[in-house]
PDB file of C-alpha atoms in Angstrom:
ATOM      1  CA  MET A   1     -19.506 135.532 -14.947  1.00 61.00           C
ATOM      2  CA  THR A   2     -21.675 134.326 -17.800  1.00 77.00           C
ATOM      3  CA  ASP A   3     -25.004 132.725 -17.174  1.00 79.00           C
ATOM      4  CA  HIS A   4     -23.566 129.369 -18.167  1.00 83.00           C
ATOM      5  CA  GLU A   5     -20.624 129.566 -15.764  1.00 82.00           C
ATOM      6  CA  ARG A   6     -23.005 130.455 -12.985  1.00 85.00           C
ATOM      7  CA  TRP A   7     -25.047 127.315 -13.541  1.00 90.00           C
ATOM      8  CA  LYS A   8     -22.277 124.985 -14.568  1.00 84.00           C
ATOM      9  CA  ASP A   9     -22.446 122.885 -11.383  1.00 89.00           C
ATOM     10  CA  ALA A  10     -26.176 122.947 -10.791  1.00 94.00           C
ATOM     11  CA  ALA A  11     -27.155 119.919 -12.934  1.00 95.00           C
ATOM     12  CA  GLY A  12     -26.349 117.392 -10.188  1.00 95.00           C
ATOM     13  CA  GLY A  13     -28.446 119.177  -7.566  1.00 95.00           C
ATOM     14  CA  TYR A  14     -31.203 119.677 -10.109  1.00 95.00           C
ATOM     15  CA  VAL A  15     -31.634 115.998 -11.014  1.00 95.00           C
ATOM     16  CA  LEU A  16     -31.443 115.072  -7.303  1.00 93.00           C
ATOM     17  CA  ASN A  17     -34.148 117.645  -6.613  1.00 91.00           C
ATOM     18  CA  ALA A  18     -31.758 119.341  -4.155  1.00 93.00           C
ATOM     19  CA  LEU A  19     -31.974 122.905  -5.480  1.00 93.00           C
ATOM     20  CA  THR A  20     -34.004 125.413  -3.543  1.00 92.00           C
ATOM     21  CA  ASP A  21     -37.290 126.359  -5.189  1.00 91.00           C
ATOM     22  CA  ASP A  22     -35.949 129.720  -6.410  1.00 92.00           C
ATOM     23  CA  GLU A  23     -32.824 128.173  -7.834  1.00 93.00           C
ATOM     24  CA  ARG A  24     -34.775 125.479  -9.604  1.00 94.00           C
ATOM     25  CA  THR A  25     -36.963 128.046 -11.290  1.00 95.00           C
ATOM     26  CA  ALA A  26     -33.962 130.119 -12.345  1.00 95.00           C
ATOM     27  CA  TYR A  27     -32.050 127.039 -13.485  1.00 95.00           C
ATOM     28  CA  GLU A  28     -34.957 125.862 -15.614  1.00 95.00           C
ATOM     29  CA  ALA A  29     -35.017 129.255 -17.276  1.00 95.00           C
ATOM     30  CA  HIS A  30     -31.286 128.830 -18.015  1.00 95.00           C
ATOM     31  CA  LEU A  31     -31.866 125.269 -19.339  1.00 95.00           C
ATOM     32  CA  ALA A  32     -34.322 126.639 -21.892  1.00 94.00           C
ATOM     33  CA  THR A  33     -31.483 128.675 -23.408  1.00 94.00           C
ATOM     34  CA  CYS A  34     -28.517 126.276 -22.964  1.00 94.00           C
ATOM     35  CA  PRO A  35     -28.266 123.044 -24.953  1.00 94.00           C
ATOM     36  CA  GLU A  36     -25.036 122.132 -23.132  1.00 94.00           C
ATOM     37  CA  CYS A  37     -26.700 122.129 -19.740  1.00 94.00           C
ATOM     38  CA  ARG A  38     -29.713 120.283 -21.121  1.00 95.00           C
ATOM     39  CA  ALA A  39     -27.424 117.542 -22.351  1.00 94.00           C
ATOM     40  CA  GLU A  40     -25.701 117.338 -18.991  1.00 94.00           C
ATOM     41  CA  VAL A  41     -29.038 117.155 -17.170  1.00 95.00           C
ATOM     42  CA  SER A  42     -30.167 114.252 -19.325  1.00 93.00           C
ATOM     43  CA  ASP A  43     -26.786 112.541 -18.743  1.00 92.00           C
ATOM     44  CA  LEU A  44     -26.944 112.926 -14.981  1.00 94.00           C
ATOM     45  CA  ARG A  45     -30.609 112.034 -14.846  1.00 93.00           C
ATOM     46  CA  PHE A  46     -29.663 108.583 -16.156  1.00 90.00           C
ATOM     47  CA  ALA A  47     -27.619 108.074 -12.971  1.00 91.00           C
ATOM     48  CA  ALA A  48     -30.186 109.700 -10.656  1.00 91.00           C
ATOM     49  CA  ASP A  49     -32.948 107.495 -12.093  1.00 88.00           C
ATOM     50  CA  ALA A  50     -30.922 104.430 -11.150  1.00 87.00           C
ATOM     51  CA  LEU A  51     -30.687 105.432  -7.491  1.00 85.00           C
ATOM     52  CA  PRO A  52     -34.057 103.979  -6.472  1.00 78.00           C
ATOM     53  CA  LEU A  53     -32.884 100.584  -7.746  1.00 74.00           C
ATOM     54  CA  SER A  54     -30.017 100.459  -5.300  1.00 69.00           C
ATOM     55  CA  PRO A  55     -30.226  98.172  -2.258  1.00 56.00           C
ATOM     56  CA  PRO A  56     -30.461  98.335   0.659  1.00 47.00           C
ATOM     57  CA  PRO A  57     -31.584 101.958   0.998  1.00 44.00           C
ATOM     58  CA  VAL A  58     -35.319 102.119   0.633  1.00 44.00           C
ATOM     59  CA  VAL A  59     -36.641 105.648   0.184  1.00 46.00           C
ATOM     60  CA  PRO A  60     -38.244 106.428   3.523  1.00 51.00           C
ATOM     61  CA  PRO A  61     -41.918 107.325   3.142  1.00 54.00           C
ATOM     62  CA  PRO A  62     -42.515 111.071   3.711  1.00 57.00           C
ATOM     63  CA  ALA A  63     -44.199 110.519   7.068  1.00 59.00           C
ATOM     64  CA  LEU A  64     -41.202 108.536   8.260  1.00 63.00           C
ATOM     65  CA  LYS A  65     -38.829 111.223   7.062  1.00 63.00           C
ATOM     66  CA  ALA A  66     -40.747 113.834   9.009  1.00 67.00           C
ATOM     67  CA  ARG A  67     -40.504 111.644  12.079  1.00 68.00           C
ATOM     68  CA  ILE A  68     -36.780 111.171  11.624  1.00 67.00           C
ATOM     69  CA  MET A  69     -36.222 114.910  11.324  1.00 69.00           C
ATOM     70  CA  ALA A  70     -38.389 115.516  14.402  1.00 72.00           C
ATOM     71  CA  GLU A  71     -36.282 112.952  16.191  1.00 72.00           C
ATOM     72  CA  VAL A  72     -33.031 114.601  15.050  1.00 71.00           C
ATOM     73  CA  GLU A  73     -34.244 117.996  16.205  1.00 72.00           C
ATOM     74  CA  ARG A  74     -35.355 116.619  19.545  1.00 75.00           C
ATOM     75  CA  GLU A  75     -32.030 114.910  20.065  1.00 73.00           C
ATOM     76  CA  ALA A  76     -30.345 118.174  19.178  1.00 73.00           C
ATOM     77  CA  ALA A  77     -32.498 120.015  21.739  1.00 74.00           C
ATOM     78  CA  LEU A  78     -31.669 117.391  24.341  1.00 73.00           C
ATOM     79  CA  LEU A  79     -27.944 117.664  23.669  1.00 70.00           C
ATOM     80  CA  ALA A  80     -28.229 121.411  23.852  1.00 71.00           C
ATOM     81  CA  SER A  81     -30.076 121.274  27.148  1.00 71.00           C
ATOM     82  CA  ALA A  82     -27.559 118.729  28.488  1.00 68.00           C
ATOM     83  CA  ALA A  83     -24.800 121.205  27.639  1.00 63.00           C
ATOM     84  CA  LYS A  84     -26.615 123.916  29.593  1.00 54.00           C
ATOM     85  CA  PRO A  85     -28.028 122.300  32.742  1.00 50.00           C
ATOM     86  CA  ASP A  86     -29.629 125.594  33.926  1.00 47.00           C
ATOM     87  CA  ARG A  87     -32.130 125.426  31.107  1.00 43.00           C
ATOM     88  CA  ALA A  88     -32.428 121.677  31.071  1.00 42.00           C
ATOM     89  CA  ALA A  89     -36.188 121.832  31.292  1.00 43.00           C
ATOM     90  CA  ALA A  90     -36.517 123.268  27.794  1.00 41.00           C
ATOM     91  CA  PRO A  91     -39.440 121.330  26.287  1.00 42.00           C
ATOM     92  CA  ALA A  92     -38.786 119.089  23.325  1.00 42.00           C
ATOM     93  CA  GLU A  93     -39.892 121.092  20.313  1.00 39.00           C
ATOM     94  CA  PRO A  94     -42.296 119.574  17.833  1.00 39.00           C
ATOM     95  CA  ALA A  95     -41.067 119.033  14.321  1.00 36.00           C
ATOM     96  CA  ARG A  96     -40.554 122.315  12.495  1.00 35.00           C
ATOM     97  CA  ARG A  97     -40.612 122.603   8.791  1.00 36.00           C
ATOM     98  CA  ARG A  98     -37.632 121.034   7.116  1.00 40.00           C
ATOM     99  CA  ARG A  99     -36.420 124.249   5.553  1.00 39.00           C
ATOM    100  CA  ARG A 100     -35.726 125.643   8.968  1.00 36.00           C
ATOM    101  CA  PHE A 101     -33.710 122.709  10.151  1.00 40.00           C
ATOM    102  CA  ALA A 102     -30.295 123.894   9.058  1.00 39.00           C
ATOM    103  CA  GLY A 103     -30.791 127.392  10.397  1.00 39.00           C
ATOM    104  CA  GLY A 104     -32.095 126.157  13.724  1.00 39.00           C
ATOM    105  CA  ALA A 105     -29.264 123.736  14.076  1.00 39.00           C
ATOM    106  CA  ALA A 106     -26.680 126.430  13.416  1.00 40.00           C
ATOM    107  CA  ALA A 107     -27.883 128.320  16.454  1.00 42.00           C
ATOM    108  CA  LEU A 108     -27.262 125.438  18.838  1.00 43.00           C
ATOM    109  CA  PRO A 109     -24.162 125.545  20.984  1.00 45.00           C
ATOM    110  CA  PHE A 110     -22.377 122.475  19.666  1.00 47.00           C
ATOM    111  CA  PRO A 111     -20.677 121.600  16.410  1.00 51.00           C
ATOM    112  CA  ARG A 112     -22.890 121.243  13.416  1.00 53.00           C
ATOM    113  CA  ALA A 113     -20.849 118.241  12.351  1.00 55.00           C
ATOM    114  CA  SER A 114     -22.399 116.281  15.216  1.00 59.00           C
ATOM    115  CA  ILE A 115     -25.833 117.149  13.898  1.00 59.00           C
ATOM    116  CA  ALA A 116     -24.739 115.888  10.503  1.00 62.00           C
ATOM    117  CA  ALA A 117     -23.577 112.646  12.072  1.00 63.00           C
ATOM    118  CA  LEU A 118     -26.813 112.395  13.973  1.00 63.00           C
ATOM    119  CA  ALA A 119     -28.842 113.152  10.871  1.00 64.00           C
ATOM    120  CA  CYS A 120     -26.978 110.409   8.967  1.00 61.00           C
ATOM    121  CA  ALA A 121     -27.452 107.933  11.794  1.00 63.00           C
ATOM    122  CA  MET A 122     -31.136 108.711  12.094  1.00 63.00           C
ATOM    123  CA  LEU A 123     -31.516 108.562   8.329  1.00 62.00           C
ATOM    124  CA  LEU A 124     -29.904 105.146   8.261  1.00 62.00           C
ATOM    125  CA  LEU A 125     -32.110 104.076  11.088  1.00 59.00           C
ATOM    126  CA  GLY A 126     -35.117 105.335   9.159  1.00 58.00           C
ATOM    127  CA  VAL A 127     -33.970 103.556   6.032  1.00 56.00           C
ATOM    128  CA  VAL A 128     -33.565 100.301   7.913  1.00 53.00           C
ATOM    129  CA  LEU A 129     -36.850 100.827   9.716  1.00 53.00           C
ATOM    130  CA  GLY A 130     -38.495 101.805   6.415  1.00 50.00           C
ATOM    131  CA  GLY A 131     -37.089  98.660   4.819  1.00 48.00           C
ATOM    132  CA  VAL A 132     -38.332  96.466   7.589  1.00 47.00           C
ATOM    133  CA  LEU A 133     -41.729  98.063   7.705  1.00 48.00           C
ATOM    134  CA  LEU A 134     -42.218  98.279   3.922  1.00 48.00           C
ATOM    135  CA  GLY A 135     -40.894  94.769   3.524  1.00 45.00           C
ATOM    136  CA  GLY A 136     -43.192  93.461   6.229  1.00 44.00           C
ATOM    137  CA  GLY A 137     -46.281  94.703   4.469  1.00 44.00           C
ATOM    138  CA  SER A 138     -49.258  95.983   6.359  1.00 46.00           C
ATOM    139  CA  ASP A 139     -49.302  94.691   9.898  1.00 55.00           C
ATOM    140  CA  ALA A 140     -50.818  97.621  11.737  1.00 70.00           C
ATOM    141  CA  ARG A 141     -51.795  96.607  15.213  1.00 84.00           C
ATOM    142  CA  THR A 142     -52.527  98.077  18.581  1.00 87.00           C
ATOM    143  CA  ILE A 143     -51.057  96.657  21.735  1.00 89.00           C
ATOM    144  CA  PRO A 144     -52.348  97.679  25.181  1.00 91.00           C
ATOM    145  CA  PHE A 145     -49.896  98.581  27.946  1.00 93.00           C
ATOM    146  CA  GLN A 146     -50.308  97.142  31.443  1.00 91.00           C
ATOM    147  CA  SER A 147     -50.207 100.108  33.792  1.00 91.00           C
ATOM    148  CA  SER A 148     -48.913 100.104  37.385  1.00 90.00           C
ATOM    149  CA  LEU A 149     -50.897 103.291  38.006  1.00 89.00           C
ATOM    150  CA  PRO A 150     -54.662 102.699  38.161  1.00 88.00           C
ATOM    151  CA  GLN A 151     -55.476 106.097  36.646  1.00 89.00           C
ATOM    152  CA  ALA A 152     -53.181 105.697  33.612  1.00 90.00           C
ATOM    153  CA  ALA A 153     -53.851 103.763  30.390  1.00 91.00           C
ATOM    154  CA  ALA A 154     -51.803 103.529  27.233  1.00 92.00           C
ATOM    155  CA  GLN A 155     -51.482 101.638  23.991  1.00 91.00           C
ATOM    156  CA  LEU A 156     -48.808 101.164  21.359  1.00 91.00           C
ATOM    157  CA  GLU A 157     -49.876 101.612  17.753  1.00 87.00           C
ATOM    158  CA  VAL A 158     -47.513  99.698  15.512  1.00 85.00           C
ATOM    159  CA  SER A 159     -48.128 100.753  11.937  1.00 72.00           C
ATOM    160  CA  ASP A 160     -46.380 100.770   8.572  1.00 62.00           C
ATOM    161  CA  ASP A 161     -44.451 103.913   9.382  1.00 62.00           C
ATOM    162  CA  GLY A 162     -43.400 103.278  12.944  1.00 70.00           C
ATOM    163  CA  ALA A 163     -44.738 102.819  16.425  1.00 86.00           C
ATOM    164  CA  THR A 164     -46.572 105.426  18.448  1.00 87.00           C
ATOM    165  CA  LEU A 165     -47.359 105.353  22.117  1.00 90.00           C
ATOM    166  CA  VAL A 166     -50.666 106.970  23.057  1.00 90.00           C
ATOM    167  CA  ALA A 167     -51.356 107.416  26.762  1.00 91.00           C
ATOM    168  CA  LYS A 168     -53.883 109.116  28.967  1.00 90.00           C
ATOM    169  CA  GLY A 169     -54.183 109.719  32.700  1.00 90.00           C
ATOM    170  CA  LEU A 170     -50.401 109.955  33.145  1.00 91.00           C
ATOM    171  CA  PRO A 171     -49.329 112.097  36.103  1.00 91.00           C
ATOM    172  CA  VAL A 172     -46.807 114.868  35.504  1.00 88.00           C
ATOM    173  CA  PRO A 173     -43.408 113.351  36.317  1.00 87.00           C
ATOM    174  CA  PRO A 174     -41.502 114.688  39.343  1.00 86.00           C
ATOM    175  CA  GLU A 175     -39.364 117.789  38.817  1.00 83.00           C
ATOM    176  CA  GLY A 176     -36.303 117.023  36.661  1.00 83.00           C
ATOM    177  CA  LYS A 177     -37.780 113.728  35.439  1.00 86.00           C
ATOM    178  CA  THR A 178     -39.314 112.627  32.168  1.00 88.00           C
ATOM    179  CA  TYR A 179     -40.973 109.497  30.844  1.00 92.00           C
ATOM    180  CA  MET A 180     -38.773 107.272  28.747  1.00 91.00           C
ATOM    181  CA  VAL A 181     -39.510 104.331  26.458  1.00 92.00           C
ATOM    182  CA  TRP A 182     -37.303 101.198  26.513  1.00 91.00           C
ATOM    183  CA  LEU A 183     -37.261  98.138  24.265  1.00 90.00           C
ATOM    184  CA  ALA A 184     -36.542  94.754  25.821  1.00 90.00           C
ATOM    185  CA  ARG A 185     -35.498  91.650  23.905  1.00 90.00           C
ATOM    186  CA  PRO A 186     -35.443  88.208  25.504  1.00 89.00           C
ATOM    187  CA  GLY A 187     -32.484  87.694  27.788  1.00 86.00           C
ATOM    188  CA  GLN A 188     -31.115  91.212  27.235  1.00 85.00           C
ATOM    189  CA  ALA A 189     -31.061  94.431  29.235  1.00 86.00           C
ATOM    190  CA  PRO A 190     -33.691  96.939  28.059  1.00 89.00           C
ATOM    191  CA  GLU A 191     -32.362  99.189  25.270  1.00 88.00           C
ATOM    192  CA  PRO A 192     -32.838 102.932  25.637  1.00 87.00           C
ATOM    193  CA  THR A 193     -34.797 104.739  22.901  1.00 86.00           C
ATOM    194  CA  SER A 194     -34.900 108.394  22.044  1.00 82.00           C
ATOM    195  CA  ALA A 195     -38.581 108.477  22.965  1.00 86.00           C
ATOM    196  CA  LEU A 196     -38.652 110.813  25.994  1.00 86.00           C
ATOM    197  CA  PHE A 197     -41.900 112.571  26.743  1.00 88.00           C
ATOM    198  CA  THR A 198     -43.932 114.452  29.319  1.00 86.00           C
ATOM    199  CA  PRO A 199     -47.735 114.354  29.274  1.00 87.00           C
ATOM    200  CA  ASN A 200     -49.964 117.305  28.440  1.00 84.00           C
ATOM    201  CA  ARG A 201     -51.803 119.073  31.230  1.00 81.00           C
ATOM    202  CA  ASP A 202     -54.731 116.711  30.845  1.00 83.00           C
ATOM    203  CA  GLY A 203     -52.507 113.676  31.315  1.00 86.00           C
ATOM    204  CA  SER A 204     -52.541 112.661  27.650  1.00 88.00           C
ATOM    205  CA  ALA A 205     -49.316 111.928  25.791  1.00 88.00           C
ATOM    206  CA  THR A 206     -48.192 110.763  22.357  1.00 86.00           C
ATOM    207  CA  ALA A 207     -44.647 109.613  21.658  1.00 87.00           C
ATOM    208  CA  GLY A 208     -43.114 108.253  18.468  1.00 85.00           C
ATOM    209  CA  VAL A 209     -40.925 105.237  19.058  1.00 86.00           C
ATOM    210  CA  ALA A 210     -38.161 105.026  16.481  1.00 78.00           C
ATOM    211  CA  GLY A 211     -36.080 101.914  16.169  1.00 70.00           C
ATOM    212  CA  ASP A 212     -36.299  98.357  15.073  1.00 73.00           C
ATOM    213  CA  LEU A 213     -39.056  96.535  16.931  1.00 82.00           C
ATOM    214  CA  LYS A 214     -38.048  93.229  15.423  1.00 82.00           C
ATOM    215  CA  GLY A 215     -37.373  90.707  18.166  1.00 84.00           C
ATOM    216  CA  VAL A 216     -38.588  93.100  20.803  1.00 87.00           C
ATOM    217  CA  GLU A 217     -40.571  91.246  23.468  1.00 89.00           C
ATOM    218  CA  THR A 218     -41.562  94.081  25.768  1.00 91.00           C
ATOM    219  CA  VAL A 219     -41.919  97.844  25.443  1.00 92.00           C
ATOM    220  CA  LEU A 220     -41.427  99.560  28.807  1.00 93.00           C
ATOM    221  CA  VAL A 221     -42.021 103.089  30.036  1.00 94.00           C
ATOM    222  CA  ASN A 222     -40.499 104.430  33.243  1.00 93.00           C
ATOM    223  CA  THR A 223     -39.321 107.782  34.611  1.00 92.00           C
ATOM    224  CA  GLU A 224     -35.748 108.950  34.095  1.00 89.00           C
ATOM    225  CA  PRO A 225     -33.835 112.167  34.672  1.00 86.00           C
ATOM    226  CA  VAL A 226     -34.454 114.728  31.908  1.00 82.00           C
ATOM    227  CA  GLY A 227     -32.192 113.819  29.019  1.00 80.00           C
ATOM    228  CA  GLY A 228     -32.687 110.075  29.517  1.00 83.00           C
ATOM    229  CA  SER A 229     -30.459 107.267  30.839  1.00 85.00           C
ATOM    230  CA  THR A 230     -28.583 104.391  29.208  1.00 85.00           C
ATOM    231  CA  THR A 231     -29.911 101.834  31.722  1.00 87.00           C
ATOM    232  CA  PRO A 232     -33.233 102.037  33.535  1.00 89.00           C
ATOM    233  CA  THR A 233     -33.020 103.724  36.947  1.00 90.00           C
ATOM    234  CA  SER A 234     -36.630 103.135  38.025  1.00 91.00           C
ATOM    235  CA  ALA A 235     -39.280 100.455  37.774  1.00 91.00           C
ATOM    236  CA  PRO A 236     -41.507 100.420  34.665  1.00 92.00           C
ATOM    237  CA  ILE A 237     -44.845 102.192  34.935  1.00 93.00           C
ATOM    238  CA  LEU A 238     -46.189 100.871  31.612  1.00 94.00           C
ATOM    239  CA  THR A 239     -45.433  97.517  30.084  1.00 93.00           C
ATOM    240  CA  ALA A 240     -46.564  96.144  26.690  1.00 92.00           C
ATOM    241  CA  GLU A 241     -45.918  92.560  25.557  1.00 90.00           C
ATOM    242  CA  LEU A 242     -45.348  92.398  21.797  1.00 85.00           C
ATOM    243  CA  THR A 243     -45.129  88.693  21.414  1.00 74.00           C
TER     244      THR A 243
ATOM    245  CA  VAL B   1     -54.008  78.545 -13.087  1.00 44.00           C
ATOM    246  CA  ALA B   2     -53.354  82.210 -13.598  1.00 46.00           C
ATOM    247  CA  GLU B   3     -51.344  82.301 -10.392  1.00 48.00           C
ATOM    248  CA  ARG B   4     -49.316  79.315 -11.362  1.00 48.00           C
ATOM    249  CA  LEU B   5     -48.435  80.926 -14.709  1.00 48.00           C
ATOM    250  CA  GLU B   6     -47.581  84.165 -13.042  1.00 49.00           C
ATOM    251  CA  ALA B   7     -45.171  82.789 -10.505  1.00 51.00           C
ATOM    252  CA  PRO B   8     -42.136  81.965 -12.728  1.00 52.00           C
ATOM    253  CA  ASP B   9     -42.327  85.392 -14.422  1.00 54.00           C
ATOM    254  CA  ARG B  10     -42.222  87.063 -11.124  1.00 56.00           C
ATOM    255  CA  VAL B  11     -39.166  85.104 -10.086  1.00 60.00           C
ATOM    256  CA  GLU B  12     -37.398  86.159 -13.264  1.00 61.00           C
ATOM    257  CA  GLU B  13     -38.395  89.714 -12.651  1.00 61.00           C
ATOM    258  CA  ASP B  14     -37.048  89.550  -9.118  1.00 62.00           C
ATOM    259  CA  VAL B  15     -33.762  88.121 -10.319  1.00 62.00           C
ATOM    260  CA  ALA B  16     -33.457  90.837 -12.960  1.00 64.00           C
ATOM    261  CA  ARG B  17     -34.203  93.458 -10.401  1.00 62.00           C
ATOM    262  CA  SER B  18     -31.655  92.210  -7.905  1.00 67.00           C
ATOM    263  CA  ASP B  19     -29.031  92.092 -10.694  1.00 73.00           C
ATOM    264  CA  GLU B  20     -29.811  95.688 -11.535  1.00 74.00           C
ATOM    265  CA  ALA B  21     -29.704  96.583  -7.854  1.00 75.00           C
ATOM    266  CA  ALA B  22     -26.273  95.021  -7.542  1.00 78.00           C
ATOM    267  CA  ILE B  23     -24.968  96.958 -10.553  1.00 82.00           C
ATOM    268  CA  VAL B  24     -26.308 100.221  -9.202  1.00 83.00           C
ATOM    269  CA  ARG B  25     -24.969  99.600  -5.707  1.00 82.00           C
ATOM    270  CA  ASN B  26     -21.639  98.721  -7.267  1.00 82.00           C
ATOM    271  CA  ALA B  27     -21.634 102.019  -9.167  1.00 86.00           C
ATOM    272  CA  MET B  28     -22.366 103.859  -5.946  1.00 86.00           C
ATOM    273  CA  ASP B  29     -19.672 102.039  -3.998  1.00 85.00           C
ATOM    274  CA  ILE B  30     -17.051 103.112  -6.529  1.00 88.00           C
ATOM    275  CA  LEU B  31     -17.700 106.771  -5.748  1.00 91.00           C
ATOM    276  CA  PRO B  32     -15.446 108.635  -3.329  1.00 93.00           C
ATOM    277  CA  ALA B  33     -17.082 108.830   0.078  1.00 90.00           C
ATOM    278  CA  ASP B  34     -17.644 112.594  -0.032  1.00 92.00           C
ATOM    279  CA  GLN B  35     -19.464 112.383  -3.360  1.00 94.00           C
ATOM    280  CA  LEU B  36     -21.613 109.443  -2.280  1.00 92.00           C
ATOM    281  CA  LYS B  37     -22.531 111.197   0.926  1.00 90.00           C
ATOM    282  CA  VAL B  38     -23.928 114.322  -0.729  1.00 93.00           C
ATOM    283  CA  ILE B  39     -25.874 112.236  -3.228  1.00 92.00           C
ATOM    284  CA  GLU B  40     -27.369 110.063  -0.494  1.00 87.00           C
ATOM    285  CA  LEU B  41     -28.217 113.030   1.685  1.00 88.00           C
ATOM    286  CA  ALA B  42     -29.911 114.768  -1.254  1.00 89.00           C
ATOM    287  CA  TYR B  43     -31.672 111.786  -2.765  1.00 85.00           C
ATOM    288  CA  PHE B  44     -32.538 109.597   0.259  1.00 79.00           C
ATOM    289  CA  GLY B  45     -32.544 112.356   2.848  1.00 79.00           C
ATOM    290  CA  GLY B  46     -34.351 114.958   0.759  1.00 83.00           C
ATOM    291  CA  PHE B  47     -31.994 117.790   1.898  1.00 88.00           C
ATOM    292  CA  THR B  48     -31.225 120.733  -0.366  1.00 91.00           C
ATOM    293  CA  HIS B  49     -27.615 121.451  -1.272  1.00 92.00           C
ATOM    294  CA  VAL B  50     -27.736 124.495   1.014  1.00 92.00           C
ATOM    295  CA  GLU B  51     -28.754 122.276   3.964  1.00 90.00           C
ATOM    296  CA  ILE B  52     -26.104 119.712   3.103  1.00 91.00           C
ATOM    297  CA  ALA B  53     -23.457 122.406   2.867  1.00 92.00           C
ATOM    298  CA  GLU B  54     -24.439 123.613   6.344  1.00 90.00           C
ATOM    299  CA  MET B  55     -24.351 120.115   7.791  1.00 88.00           C
ATOM    300  CA  LEU B  56     -20.988 119.288   6.311  1.00 90.00           C
ATOM    301  CA  GLU B  57     -19.621 122.798   6.844  1.00 89.00           C
ATOM    302  CA  ALA B  58     -18.590 122.901   3.231  1.00 92.00           C
ATOM    303  CA  PRO B  59     -19.169 125.636   0.659  1.00 94.00           C
ATOM    304  CA  VAL B  60     -22.333 125.249  -1.406  1.00 93.00           C
ATOM    305  CA  GLY B  61     -20.269 125.229  -4.558  1.00 93.00           C
ATOM    306  CA  THR B  62     -18.287 122.241  -3.312  1.00 95.00           C
ATOM    307  CA  VAL B  63     -21.439 120.303  -2.510  1.00 95.00           C
ATOM    308  CA  LYS B  64     -22.900 121.049  -5.949  1.00 95.00           C
ATOM    309  CA  GLY B  65     -19.646 120.002  -7.600  1.00 95.00           C
ATOM    310  CA  ARG B  66     -19.585 116.715  -5.658  1.00 96.00           C
ATOM    311  CA  MET B  67     -23.150 115.938  -6.653  1.00 96.00           C
ATOM    312  CA  ARG B  68     -22.339 116.561 -10.291  1.00 95.00           C
ATOM    313  CA  LEU B  69     -19.069 114.646 -10.327  1.00 95.00           C
ATOM    314  CA  GLY B  70     -20.543 111.744  -8.363  1.00 95.00           C
ATOM    315  CA  LEU B  71     -23.525 111.379 -10.700  1.00 95.00           C
ATOM    316  CA  LYS B  72     -21.245 111.724 -13.730  1.00 94.00           C
ATOM    317  CA  LYS B  73     -19.044 108.919 -12.481  1.00 94.00           C
ATOM    318  CA  MET B  74     -22.045 106.760 -11.638  1.00 92.00           C
ATOM    319  CA  ARG B  75     -23.367 107.321 -15.128  1.00 92.00           C
ATOM    320  CA  GLU B  76     -20.103 106.180 -16.670  1.00 91.00           C
ATOM    321  CA  VAL B  77     -20.038 103.019 -14.580  1.00 89.00           C
ATOM    322  CA  LEU B  78     -23.694 102.293 -15.280  1.00 86.00           C
ATOM    323  CA  ALA B  79     -23.229 102.816 -19.007  1.00 84.00           C
ATOM    324  CA  GLN B  80     -20.440 100.235 -18.939  1.00 80.00           C
ATOM    325  CA  GLY B  81     -22.637  97.856 -16.955  1.00 66.00           C
ATOM    326  CA  ALA B  82     -25.354  98.523 -19.579  1.00 54.00           C
ATOM    327  CA  VAL B  83     -28.288  98.816 -17.287  1.00 45.00           C
ATOM    328  CA  GLY B  84     -31.646  99.025 -19.037  1.00 42.00           C
TER     329      GLY B  84
END
């Protein structure tokens, strides 16, 4: 195989910045010696440069992307633990570095295609969320939760790149239970979110709330069986009014 | 006064931008779904072609080929639409 044949297909990945670091370095070395590939790169770059103009996808800000990937991995961990009830208590892992995502996913006991679907769905969600948040400008605000437990306090930080729940004084949930965040819109049943969390030993907790907060009247937190529920099965412990 | 003078320009700019956006989106919609998907995953998702190949359970070479063909087709459509 000649050097050129080896790199014949790499131009697309190169202009999309999708080559691995090693490949990019090697490809750039090849470009220096190959006018044909240089011409192709400049051709394809014309198309790649137009991508940011396309609506509606808005490039998610890096922080949002990290959150989406953390969310995808956590969902994957939940699905995996749901598939194996005996190790259901596996803690949700924090976001690992992106490079390890594919490898980690491959080790999980369910088809990778479902991870791809999940990644696409989360990406779309992030894009929509990013669009809403970027379009809405800066409206960072902090909303206190009403707590039904006197020792617990929490607030929701709604910022440009998503909402984060910060709590303290939360008791450890009963065995087999976890805290879960719900979004309620007027006249509708609370919608489940993927924000499931257990507090640290000192009772503090932080949870990212992904999803469109537009039109949401109340953010609720209750306890649910590990893995979450589709409709609330217990009374809310924390309640925040957004409107 | 400066604001008042600025406003119409901005509207024109917005119109031009949404025209461009429509042309680009159109060029993307023409692509076969498998080509568009790898381009979106790479560009908007920030995944490498190796990661995309894993996710789609496709050979890396296939993913690279789809990126290249997809961008090539987009370029042809955009050149016809004379963006820029």
